[in-house]
Coordinates of C-alpha atoms in Angstrom, one line a residue:
M120 CA 80.6 -27.6 56.3
Q121 CA 84.4 -27.1 56.4
D122 CA 84.7 -30.0 54.0
I123 CA 82.4 -28.1 51.6
F124 CA 84.6 -24.9 51.8
D125 CA 87.7 -26.8 51.3
E126 CA 86.3 -28.6 48.3
L127 CA 85.0 -25.3 47.0
Y128 CA 88.4 -23.7 47.4
N129 CA 90.1 -26.5 45.6
K130 CA 87.5 -26.4 42.8
I131 CA 88.0 -22.7 42.3
N132 CA 91.8 -23.1 42.0
E133 CA 91.3 -25.9 39.6
A134 CA 88.9 -24.0 37.6
V135 CA 91.1 -20.9 37.3
N136 CA 93.7 -23.0 35.5
C137 CA 91.3 -25.1 33.3
Q138 CA 88.8 -24.6 30.5
D139 CA 85.7 -24.4 32.8
F140 CA 86.2 -20.7 32.7
E141 CA 84.7 -18.5 30.1
A142 CA 87.7 -16.1 30.0
S143 CA 88.0 -12.6 28.6
K144 CA 90.4 -9.9 28.9
D145 CA 88.9 -8.4 32.0
S146 CA 86.8 -11.1 33.7
I147 CA 86.6 -14.8 34.5
L148 CA 83.4 -16.7 35.1
A149 CA 83.0 -20.3 36.5
D150 CA 80.1 -22.6 37.2
I151 CA 80.8 -25.0 40.1
H152 CA 78.5 -27.9 41.4
L153 CA 79.2 -29.7 44.8
L154 CA 77.5 -32.8 46.0
K155 CA 76.2 -32.6 49.6
Q156 CA 74.7 -35.3 51.8
Q157 CA 71.5 -37.0 50.6
N158 CA 72.4 -36.3 47.0
E159 CA 71.7 -32.6 47.3
V160 CA 73.6 -30.3 45.0
I161 CA 74.9 -26.8 45.6
Q162 CA 75.4 -24.6 42.5
F163 CA 78.1 -21.9 42.8
K164 CA 78.6 -19.0 40.4
F165 CA 82.1 -17.7 40.7
N166 CA 83.0 -14.4 39.1
R167 CA 86.4 -12.6 39.0
L168 CA 86.4 -9.1 37.6
I169 CA 89.7 -7.3 36.9
K170 CA 89.6 -3.5 36.4
D171 CA 92.3 -1.0 36.8
K172 CA 94.5 -3.6 38.4
N173 CA 91.9 -4.1 41.1
V174 CA 90.5 -7.7 41.4
L175 CA 86.9 -8.3 42.5
H176 CA 85.7 -11.8 43.4
S177 CA 82.0 -12.8 43.8
L178 CA 80.5 -16.1 44.7
L179 CA 76.7 -16.9 44.4
A180 CA 75.4 -20.2 45.8
R181 CA 72.0 -21.9 45.1
T182 CA 70.9 -25.1 46.7
S183 CA 69.0 -27.8 44.8
D184 CA 65.8 -26.7 46.7
D185 CA 66.0 -23.3 45.0
L186 CA 66.5 -25.0 41.6
K187 CA 63.6 -27.3 42.3
L188 CA 61.4 -24.3 43.1
A189 CA 62.5 -22.6 39.9
L190 CA 61.9 -25.7 37.8
N191 CA 58.5 -26.2 39.4
E192 CA 57.6 -22.6 38.7
L193 CA 58.7 -23.0 35.1
S194 CA 56.7 -26.3 34.8
R195 CA 53.6 -24.6 36.3
R196 CA 53.8 -21.8 33.9
A197 CA 54.3 -24.2 31.0
E198 CA 51.2 -26.1 32.0
E199 CA 49.2 -22.8 32.3
L200 CA 50.4 -21.9 28.8
N201 CA 49.4 -25.3 27.4
T202 CA 46.0 -25.1 29.1
L203 CA 45.5 -21.7 27.7
L204 CA 46.6 -22.7 24.2
F205 CA 44.3 -25.8 24.5
A206 CA 41.3 -23.7 25.5
I207 CA 41.7 -20.9 23.0
P208 CA 39.3 -21.5 20.0
A209 CA 41.5 -19.6 17.7
L210 CA 44.3 -21.3 15.8
V211 CA 47.6 -20.5 17.6
Y212 CA 51.0 -21.5 16.4
F213 CA 54.7 -20.6 16.8
K214 CA 57.2 -20.7 14.0
D215 CA 61.0 -20.5 13.9
V216 CA 63.1 -18.3 11.6
K217 CA 62.8 -20.9 8.8
L218 CA 59.0 -20.6 9.1
N219 CA 58.6 -24.2 10.4
Y220 CA 56.0 -24.9 13.1
V221 CA 57.4 -25.4 16.6
I222 CA 54.3 -25.1 18.7
V223 CA 50.6 -25.5 17.8
N224 CA 47.4 -25.6 19.9
K225 CA 44.6 -28.1 19.8
A226 CA 42.4 -25.9 17.6
F227 CA 45.2 -25.8 15.0
E228 CA 45.4 -29.6 15.1
E229 CA 41.7 -30.0 14.5
F230 CA 41.7 -27.4 11.7
C231 CA 44.5 -29.3 9.9
G232 CA 43.2 -32.8 10.8
L233 CA 46.7 -33.7 11.9
K234 CA 48.4 -34.6 15.2
T235 CA 51.0 -32.3 16.8
E236 CA 54.0 -34.6 15.9
E237 CA 52.8 -34.5 12.3
I238 CA 52.9 -30.7 12.2
I239 CA 56.0 -29.8 14.3
G240 CA 59.1 -29.1 12.1
R241 CA 57.2 -28.8 8.9
S242 CA 56.3 -25.7 6.8
A243 CA 52.8 -24.4 5.9
S244 CA 53.1 -25.8 2.4
Q245 CA 53.8 -29.3 3.8
V246 CA 51.1 -29.2 6.4
F247 CA 48.5 -27.7 4.0
A248 CA 49.5 -29.9 1.0
E249 CA 45.8 -30.4 0.0
Y250 CA 45.3 -26.7 -0.4
K251 CA 45.9 -24.8 -3.7
S252 CA 48.9 -22.5 -3.5
I253 CA 48.0 -19.1 -2.1
G254 CA 51.3 -18.1 -0.6
Y255 CA 51.6 -16.0 2.5
D256 CA 55.3 -16.9 3.3
H257 CA 56.3 -13.4 2.2
V258 CA 54.1 -11.9 4.9
E259 CA 55.4 -14.1 7.6
R260 CA 59.1 -13.5 6.5
Q261 CA 58.4 -9.8 6.6
V262 CA 57.3 -10.1 10.3
V263 CA 60.5 -12.2 11.2
E264 CA 62.8 -9.8 9.4
S265 CA 61.2 -6.5 10.4
G266 CA 59.9 -7.4 13.8
I267 CA 56.7 -5.5 13.0
P268 CA 53.3 -7.2 13.7
V269 CA 51.0 -7.7 10.7
Y270 CA 47.3 -8.3 10.3
H271 CA 46.0 -9.9 7.1
I272 CA 43.3 -12.1 5.6
E273 CA 44.3 -15.6 4.4
E274 CA 42.3 -17.6 1.9
K275 CA 42.9 -21.4 1.7
I276 CA 41.2 -23.4 -1.0
T277 CA 41.3 -27.2 -1.1
D278 CA 41.7 -29.3 -4.2
K279 CA 38.1 -30.2 -3.9
G280 CA 37.1 -26.5 -4.0
R281 CA 36.3 -26.0 -0.3
N282 CA 37.2 -22.5 0.8
F283 CA 38.5 -21.3 4.1
I284 CA 39.1 -17.7 5.1
L285 CA 41.3 -16.9 8.1
S286 CA 41.7 -13.6 9.9
T287 CA 45.3 -13.7 11.1
N288 CA 47.4 -11.6 13.4
L289 CA 51.2 -12.2 13.2
A290 CA 53.8 -10.9 15.8
P291 CA 57.6 -11.5 16.1
V292 CA 59.1 -13.7 18.9
K293 CA 62.3 -12.4 20.5
N294 CA 65.0 -14.0 22.7
S295 CA 66.6 -12.4 25.8
L296 CA 68.9 -10.4 23.5
G297 CA 66.0 -8.9 21.6
E298 CA 66.7 -10.9 18.4
N299 CA 63.8 -12.2 16.3
I300 CA 63.8 -16.0 16.6
G301 CA 60.4 -16.6 15.0
L302 CA 56.8 -15.6 15.0
V303 CA 53.6 -16.3 16.7
G304 CA 50.3 -16.4 14.7
V305 CA 46.7 -16.2 15.9
S306 CA 44.1 -17.1 13.2
W307 CA 40.3 -17.0 13.4
D308 CA 38.2 -19.0 10.9
V309 CA 35.9 -16.3 9.5
T310 CA 34.7 -18.3 6.6
K311 CA 31.0 -18.3 7.8
Q312 CA 31.1 -14.6 8.3
Y313 CA 32.4 -14.0 4.8
E314 CA 29.9 -16.4 3.4
F315 CA 27.1 -14.6 5.3
Q316 CA 28.4 -11.2 4.0
A317 CA 28.6 -12.5 0.4
A318 CA 25.0 -13.8 0.8
L319 CA 23.8 -10.4 2.2
L320 CA 25.5 -8.6 -0.8
K321 CA 23.9 -11.0 -3.2
A322 CA 20.5 -10.5 -1.5
K323 CA 21.0 -6.7 -1.6
E324 CA 21.9 -6.8 -5.3
A325 CA 18.9 -9.0 -6.0
A326 CA 16.6 -6.7 -4.0
E327 CA 18.1 -3.6 -5.8
A328 CA 17.5 -5.4 -9.1
G329 CA 14.0 -6.2 -8.1
T330 CA 13.3 -2.7 -7.0
K331 CA 14.7 -1.4 -10.2
A332 CA 12.5 -3.8 -12.2
K333 CA 9.5 -2.8 -10.1
S334 CA 10.2 0.9 -10.6
E335 CA 10.6 0.4 -14.3
F336 CA 7.4 -1.7 -14.5
L337 CA 5.5 1.0 -12.5
A338 CA 6.8 3.8 -14.7
N339 CA 5.8 1.9 -17.8
M340 CA 2.4 1.0 -16.4
S341 CA 1.8 4.5 -15.3
H342 CA 2.7 5.8 -18.8
E343 CA 0.6 3.1 -20.6
I344 CA -2.5 3.6 -18.5
R345 CA -2.4 7.3 -18.5
T346 CA -2.0 7.6 -22.3
P347 CA -5.5 6.0 -23.2
L348 CA -7.1 7.8 -20.2
N349 CA -5.8 11.1 -21.7
G350 CA -7.7 10.2 -24.8
I351 CA -10.9 9.3 -23.0
I352 CA -11.0 12.3 -20.6
G353 CA -9.4 14.8 -23.0
M354 CA -11.7 14.1 -26.0
S355 CA -14.8 14.0 -23.7
Q356 CA -14.0 17.5 -22.4
I357 CA -13.4 18.8 -26.0
L358 CA -16.7 17.1 -27.1
G359 CA -18.6 18.5 -24.2
K360 CA -18.1 22.1 -25.5
S361 CA -19.8 21.3 -28.8
I362 CA -22.7 19.2 -27.6
K363 CA -25.9 21.1 -27.2
D364 CA -28.5 18.4 -26.7
P365 CA -29.0 17.9 -23.0
K366 CA -29.6 14.2 -23.2
N367 CA -26.3 13.6 -25.1
H368 CA -24.6 16.0 -22.7
E369 CA -25.8 13.8 -19.9
H370 CA -24.4 10.8 -21.6
L371 CA -21.0 12.5 -22.1
D372 CA -20.9 13.6 -18.4
I373 CA -21.2 9.9 -17.5
I374 CA -18.2 9.2 -19.7
I375 CA -16.2 12.0 -18.1
A376 CA -17.2 11.0 -14.6
S377 CA -16.3 7.3 -15.3
G378 CA -12.9 8.4 -16.7
Q379 CA -12.3 10.6 -13.7
S380 CA -13.2 7.7 -11.4
L381 CA -10.8 5.4 -13.3
L382 CA -8.1 8.0 -13.1
A383 CA -8.5 8.3 -9.3
L384 CA -8.5 4.5 -9.0
V385 CA -5.3 4.3 -11.1
N386 CA -3.7 7.1 -9.1
D387 CA -4.4 5.3 -5.8
I388 CA -3.0 2.0 -7.0
L389 CA 0.0 3.6 -8.5
D390 CA 0.6 5.7 -5.3
F391 CA 0.4 2.6 -3.2
S392 CA 2.8 0.7 -5.5
K393 CA 5.2 3.6 -5.3
I394 CA 5.0 3.5 -1.4
E395 CA 5.7 -0.2 -1.4
A396 CA 8.7 0.3 -3.8
G397 CA 9.9 3.3 -1.8
L398 CA 9.4 5.5 -4.9
L399 CA 6.8 8.0 -3.7
G400 CA 8.0 11.5 -4.2
F401 CA 7.9 14.3 -1.6
E402 CA 8.8 17.8 -2.7
E403 CA 9.2 21.0 -0.6
S404 CA 8.4 24.3 -2.0
D405 CA 6.6 27.6 -1.1
F406 CA 2.9 27.5 -1.6
N407 CA -0.2 29.5 -0.7
F408 CA -1.9 27.5 2.0
R409 CA -5.3 29.1 1.7
E410 CA -5.2 28.8 -2.1
I411 CA -4.6 25.0 -1.8
I412 CA -7.5 24.5 0.5
R413 CA -9.7 26.7 -1.7
E414 CA -8.8 24.6 -4.7
A415 CA -9.6 21.4 -2.8
E416 CA -12.9 22.9 -1.5
Q417 CA -14.0 23.7 -5.0
V418 CA -13.4 20.1 -6.1
L419 CA -15.7 18.7 -3.5
R420 CA -18.3 21.4 -2.9
V421 CA -20.4 20.2 -6.0
K422 CA -20.4 16.7 -4.5
A423 CA -21.7 18.0 -1.2
Q424 CA -24.4 20.1 -2.9
E425 CA -25.6 17.1 -4.9
K426 CA -26.3 15.4 -1.6
A427 CA -27.8 18.6 0.0
L428 CA -25.1 18.5 2.7
S429 CA -23.9 21.6 4.6
F430 CA -20.2 21.9 3.6
V431 CA -18.2 24.3 5.8
V432 CA -14.4 24.9 5.5
N433 CA -12.6 27.1 8.1
V434 CA -8.9 28.2 8.0
N435 CA -7.8 29.8 11.2
P436 CA -6.5 33.4 10.4
G437 CA -3.4 32.8 12.4
I438 CA -2.0 30.4 9.7
P439 CA 0.4 32.3 7.4
E440 CA -0.6 32.8 3.8
Y441 CA 2.5 31.1 2.6
L442 CA 4.2 28.0 3.9
K443 CA 6.8 25.6 2.7
G444 CA 6.1 21.9 2.2
D445 CA 4.6 19.5 -0.3
A446 CA 1.4 21.2 -1.4
Y447 CA 0.3 18.4 -3.7
R448 CA 0.5 15.7 -1.0
L449 CA -1.1 18.0 1.6
K450 CA -4.0 18.6 -0.8
Q451 CA -4.2 14.9 -1.5
V452 CA -4.7 14.0 2.2
W453 CA -7.2 16.8 2.6
L454 CA -9.2 15.5 -0.4
N455 CA -9.0 11.9 0.8
L456 CA -10.5 12.7 4.2
A457 CA -13.0 15.2 2.9
N458 CA -14.2 13.0 0.0
N459 CA -14.7 10.1 2.5
A460 CA -16.7 12.3 4.8
I461 CA -19.0 13.3 1.9
K462 CA -19.2 9.8 0.6
F463 CA -20.3 8.2 3.9
T464 CA -22.7 11.1 5.0
E465 CA -26.2 10.9 3.6
K466 CA -27.6 13.9 5.4
G467 CA -26.4 16.6 7.7
S468 CA -23.0 18.3 7.4
V469 CA -19.3 18.0 6.8
T470 CA -17.1 20.7 8.5
I471 CA -13.4 21.0 8.0
D472 CA -11.2 23.1 10.4
S473 CA -7.5 23.9 10.0
Y474 CA -5.5 25.6 12.8
I475 CA -2.1 25.8 14.4
L476 CA -1.5 23.1 16.9
E477 CA 2.2 24.0 17.7
D478 CA 4.5 26.9 16.8
R479 CA 8.2 26.2 16.9
G480 CA 9.3 29.5 15.5
D481 CA 10.6 28.4 12.1
E482 CA 7.9 25.8 11.6
L483 CA 4.3 25.0 12.4
L484 CA 2.3 21.9 13.2
I485 CA -1.0 22.3 11.4
M486 CA -4.0 20.4 12.5
T487 CA -6.9 19.6 10.1
R488 CA -10.1 18.1 11.5
V489 CA -12.8 16.7 9.2
K490 CA -16.1 16.2 11.0
D491 CA -19.2 14.6 9.5
S492 CA -22.6 13.3 10.6
G493 CA -22.3 10.1 8.6
I494 CA -22.6 6.4 9.4
G495 CA -19.9 6.3 12.0
I496 CA -17.4 3.5 12.8
S497 CA -17.3 1.0 15.7
N498 CA -14.2 0.6 17.8
D499 CA -13.3 -2.8 16.4
Q500 CA -13.4 -1.4 12.9
V501 CA -11.2 1.6 13.6
S502 CA -8.1 -0.5 13.9
R503 CA -8.5 -1.7 10.3
L504 CA -9.1 1.7 8.8
F505 CA -5.5 2.6 7.9
K506 CA -4.5 -0.8 6.6
S507 CA -4.1 -1.4 2.9
F508 CA -7.1 -2.8 1.0
E509 CA -9.2 -2.7 4.1
Q510 CA -12.9 -1.6 4.0
L511 CA -15.5 -1.8 6.7
D512 CA -17.5 -4.6 5.3
A513 CA -18.8 -6.1 2.0
S514 CA -22.0 -4.0 2.0
H515 CA -20.1 -0.8 2.1
T516 CA -17.8 -2.0 -0.7
R517 CA -20.9 -2.6 -2.9
K518 CA -22.6 0.7 -1.9
Y519 CA -19.7 3.1 -1.8
G520 CA -16.9 1.5 -3.9
G521 CA -13.3 2.4 -3.7
T522 CA -10.0 0.4 -3.4
G523 CA -9.5 0.7 0.4
L524 CA -6.2 2.4 -0.3
G525 CA -7.0 6.0 0.4
L526 CA -6.5 6.0 4.2
A527 CA -3.4 3.8 3.9
I528 CA -1.9 6.2 1.4
S529 CA -2.9 9.2 3.5
K530 CA -1.2 7.7 6.6
K531 CA 2.1 7.3 4.7
L532 CA 1.9 10.8 3.3
V533 CA 1.1 12.3 6.7
S534 CA 4.1 10.4 8.1
M535 CA 6.3 12.0 5.4
M536 CA 5.0 15.4 6.5
Q537 CA 6.2 14.5 10.1
G538 CA 2.6 14.3 11.3
Q539 CA 0.0 11.9 12.6
I540 CA -3.5 10.8 11.5
G541 CA -6.4 9.4 13.5
V542 CA -10.1 9.2 14.0
E543 CA -12.8 9.6 16.6
S544 CA -16.1 8.0 15.8
E545 CA -19.4 6.7 17.0
P546 CA -21.7 4.5 14.9
G547 CA -24.9 6.3 13.9
V548 CA -23.6 9.7 15.1
G549 CA -20.6 10.5 12.8
S550 CA -16.8 10.6 12.6
T551 CA -14.0 13.1 13.0
F552 CA -10.9 12.3 11.0
W553 CA -7.9 14.4 11.8
F554 CA -4.3 14.7 10.6
T555 CA -1.3 17.0 11.4
A556 CA 1.4 18.2 9.1
R557 CA 4.6 20.0 10.0
L558 CA 5.2 22.9 7.6
K559 CA 8.0 25.4 7.5
K560 CA 7.4 29.1 7.7
T561 CA 8.7 31.1 4.7
T562 CA 8.9 34.7 3.5
H563 CA 7.4 34.4 0.1
V564 CA 8.2 37.1 -2.5
H565 CA 6.7 36.7 -6.0
K566 CA 9.6 37.1 -8.4
P567 CA 8.4 37.0 -12.1
N568 CA 10.7 35.2 -14.5
N569 CA 12.2 38.0 -16.6
N570 CA 13.6 35.4 -19.1
V571 CA 10.2 34.3 -20.1
K572 CA 8.5 36.6 -22.7
T573 CA 5.1 37.8 -21.8
I574 CA 2.2 39.2 -23.9
D575 CA -0.8 41.2 -22.9
K576 CA -4.2 39.7 -22.1
E577 CA -5.6 40.7 -25.5
T578 CA -3.1 38.6 -27.3
L579 CA -3.7 35.6 -25.0
G580 CA -5.9 33.0 -26.8
H581 CA -5.6 34.8 -30.2
K582 CA -2.1 35.0 -31.5
L583 CA -0.2 32.4 -29.6
N584 CA 1.8 29.9 -31.8
V585 CA 2.3 26.6 -30.0
L586 CA 4.7 23.8 -30.9
L587 CA 3.4 20.5 -29.7
A588 CA 6.1 17.7 -29.5
E589 CA 4.1 14.4 -29.2
D590 CA 4.5 11.1 -30.9
N591 CA 1.2 9.5 -29.9
L592 CA -1.5 10.2 -32.4
I593 CA -4.4 10.2 -29.9
N594 CA -2.4 12.6 -27.6
Q595 CA -1.6 14.8 -30.5
K596 CA -5.3 15.2 -31.3
V597 CA -6.3 15.7 -27.6
A598 CA -3.7 18.4 -27.1
S599 CA -4.2 20.0 -30.5
F600 CA -8.0 20.2 -30.1
S601 CA -7.7 21.6 -26.6
L602 CA -5.2 24.3 -27.7
E603 CA -7.3 25.2 -30.7
Q604 CA -10.4 25.6 -28.5
M605 CA -8.3 28.1 -26.4
G606 CA -7.7 30.0 -29.7
F607 CA -4.1 29.0 -30.2
T608 CA -2.4 28.0 -33.5
V609 CA -0.7 24.5 -33.2
A610 CA 2.1 22.9 -35.1
V611 CA 2.9 19.2 -34.3
A612 CA 6.3 17.5 -34.2
S613 CA 6.3 13.7 -33.8
N614 CA 9.6 13.4 -32.0
G615 CA 12.4 15.5 -30.5
R616 CA 14.4 15.9 -33.6
Q617 CA 11.4 17.2 -35.5
A618 CA 10.7 19.6 -32.7
I619 CA 14.2 21.1 -33.0
E620 CA 13.9 21.5 -36.8
K621 CA 10.5 23.2 -36.4
F622 CA 12.0 25.4 -33.6
R623 CA 14.8 26.5 -35.9
S624 CA 12.6 27.3 -38.9
G625 CA 9.5 28.7 -37.1
H626 CA 8.5 31.3 -34.6
Y627 CA 6.7 29.9 -31.6
D628 CA 5.5 31.4 -28.3
L629 CA 5.3 28.2 -26.4
I630 CA 6.4 24.5 -26.6
L631 CA 4.5 21.6 -25.1
M632 CA 7.0 18.8 -24.8
D633 CA 6.4 15.0 -24.4
V634 CA 9.2 13.1 -22.8
Q635 CA 9.1 9.6 -24.2
M636 CA 9.5 9.9 -28.0
P637 CA 11.4 8.0 -30.7
E638 CA 14.7 9.2 -32.3
M639 CA 15.2 11.9 -29.6
N640 CA 13.3 12.2 -26.3
G641 CA 12.0 15.4 -24.7
F642 CA 14.9 15.9 -22.4
E643 CA 17.5 15.9 -25.2
A644 CA 15.3 18.1 -27.4
T645 CA 14.9 20.6 -24.6
R646 CA 18.6 20.8 -23.8
E647 CA 19.3 21.3 -27.5
I648 CA 16.7 24.2 -27.8
R649 CA 18.3 25.9 -24.8
S650 CA 21.7 25.5 -26.4
I651 CA 20.4 27.1 -29.6
E652 CA 19.0 30.0 -27.6
N653 CA 22.3 30.6 -25.9
T654 CA 24.1 30.4 -29.2
N655 CA 21.8 33.0 -30.7
G656 CA 22.7 35.5 -28.0
T657 CA 19.2 36.7 -27.4
N658 CA 17.6 37.2 -24.1
K659 CA 14.4 35.4 -25.2
R660 CA 13.7 32.1 -23.6
I661 CA 10.7 30.2 -24.9
P662 CA 8.5 28.6 -22.2
I663 CA 8.6 24.8 -22.5
I664 CA 6.0 22.9 -20.6
A665 CA 6.4 19.1 -20.1
L666 CA 3.1 17.4 -21.1
T667 CA 3.8 13.8 -20.2
A668 CA 2.4 10.6 -18.9
N669 CA 5.5 10.1 -16.8
A670 CA 4.3 10.6 -13.3
M671 CA 6.8 8.7 -11.1
K672 CA 9.1 10.1 -8.4
G673 CA 11.7 12.4 -9.8
D674 CA 10.0 12.8 -13.2
M675 CA 9.2 16.5 -12.6
E676 CA 12.7 17.2 -11.4
K677 CA 14.2 15.6 -14.5
C678 CA 12.0 17.8 -16.7
I679 CA 13.1 21.0 -14.8
A680 CA 16.7 19.9 -14.8
S681 CA 16.7 19.5 -18.6
G682 CA 15.6 23.1 -19.1
M683 CA 11.8 22.8 -19.0
D684 CA 9.8 25.5 -17.1
A685 CA 6.8 23.5 -15.9
Y686 CA 5.3 20.1 -15.8
L687 CA 1.8 18.7 -16.3
S688 CA 1.0 15.0 -16.2
K689 CA -1.4 13.2 -18.5
P690 CA -4.4 12.9 -18.5
F691 CA -4.7 16.6 -18.0
Q692 CA -7.6 18.9 -17.4
Q693 CA -8.2 21.6 -19.9
K694 CA -8.5 24.2 -17.2
D695 CA -5.2 23.1 -15.7
L696 CA -3.4 23.5 -19.0
H697 CA -5.1 26.9 -19.6
E698 CA -4.1 28.2 -16.2
L699 CA -0.5 27.0 -16.7
I700 CA -0.3 28.8 -20.1
T701 CA -1.9 31.9 -18.6
H702 CA 0.7 32.0 -15.9
Y703 CA 3.4 32.5 -18.5
F704 CA 1.5 34.8 -20.9
T705 CA -0.2 37.5 -18.7
E706 CA 1.4 40.5 -17.2

């Protein structure tokens, strides 16, 4: 051991006077290695620090065993890093400050189709020579220079048109002094995800285009079917008031009944198509619950009397007079169930009860039960009742007719009213169909429209001048004859532009406005008329009623938004038109 100290002493003295030292003004540092027995090496770190004329010496010794342990630890960690890099499915790479690759993992090799030695020391433009130039060097250089990590999407396109999209995270690599000496990149191949997203977007656009085309087709078919039906039903009603011969009147009644049946059939098919296309409208407004039930009852009471059925309708007095919801759809479901009850009951009774099932304070859950003594339904048939185009069997189809859509439509409508629908039945005994609808409470106050001029009842039906804007010749005649039978004077405009001209030059109490017209449609004409009224500075606002075959979702809202006051779809009933006009021209 003395030999070692002696040799160390001599080495230190030699080192002080030679270039082994890294000398500075205040300190001297030397690295000394001595050979022991069995080829073992001792490493000495000698340090002399001079400060304020004081000299401090330090000596640190490490045996080769310590070095071996340190080297083994470094080797182990390097193997772990290599194992980790090999196992990671992402593309992992390290680059130097010149942006040349220094380390890459197995996934990176496979992506490039090259071996490690073919990648190391080369730039991205050299490694990806087959790819079209989409440079991202500026992004990597930004990371190296700023030391700030960056996330970005890379797109690589081969000469053959193959496209790769990489999701890449870049981070700076620093040395022990905190200097940026390169970067590390981790990239994920997200090509399939982007292709999937692109396919989804394309499918979405195609679906939207299909929905739009379906919507346009339904709107057109609704308009085209309703227009001739308006002629059939409207002219039949007009003719019915002039025919005196009972036999001819009976023939006319058949035409009217057939037209009404065809209209009901068309409405069912169109409603179902709207449901399938997601275009069925649902509107909330205040309505008189008892009045809606009373109107529906009047429609079916005649049918019940024709079959000598007892027809009883009860509305629990606890139900408020006014509620908020879609009165039209509520009435539609009520009529569907009640009409079926009468249709499938040959004798006995049909009883309909409505009452409050649940009161949540601001809204009510109304239950309506339709009980009949008809043919009844077996359990295995009940499951098919609310499916589209389903009817009980072929014999019922032949005997009772119908599309098999009524209950399917009712189920959807009830769902829109946050309710449920069901049936309890026994063959040969009868059935009880029921549905619930959630309706909001409302404080209804009748507020007359002061902007709409009114006239007394004596004037109604005698002095009203009506401007009819309608381009279809048949519809012109139907509406004109109907209005003349009510005692009104009618002027006809064949398009929106003519309607404006006649409005400017004439004096009218009411305008019936079609929507689809050449040169200028009903919306544009209405807006222009309202503009003229505002310019004139008068408080008078002429009532404009939309009389149109447009009966799709949103059509009524478009009419009101354009400045119209009310909406009536074709084919219309004379009594409905008369009631609507009466609403505006009675005190």
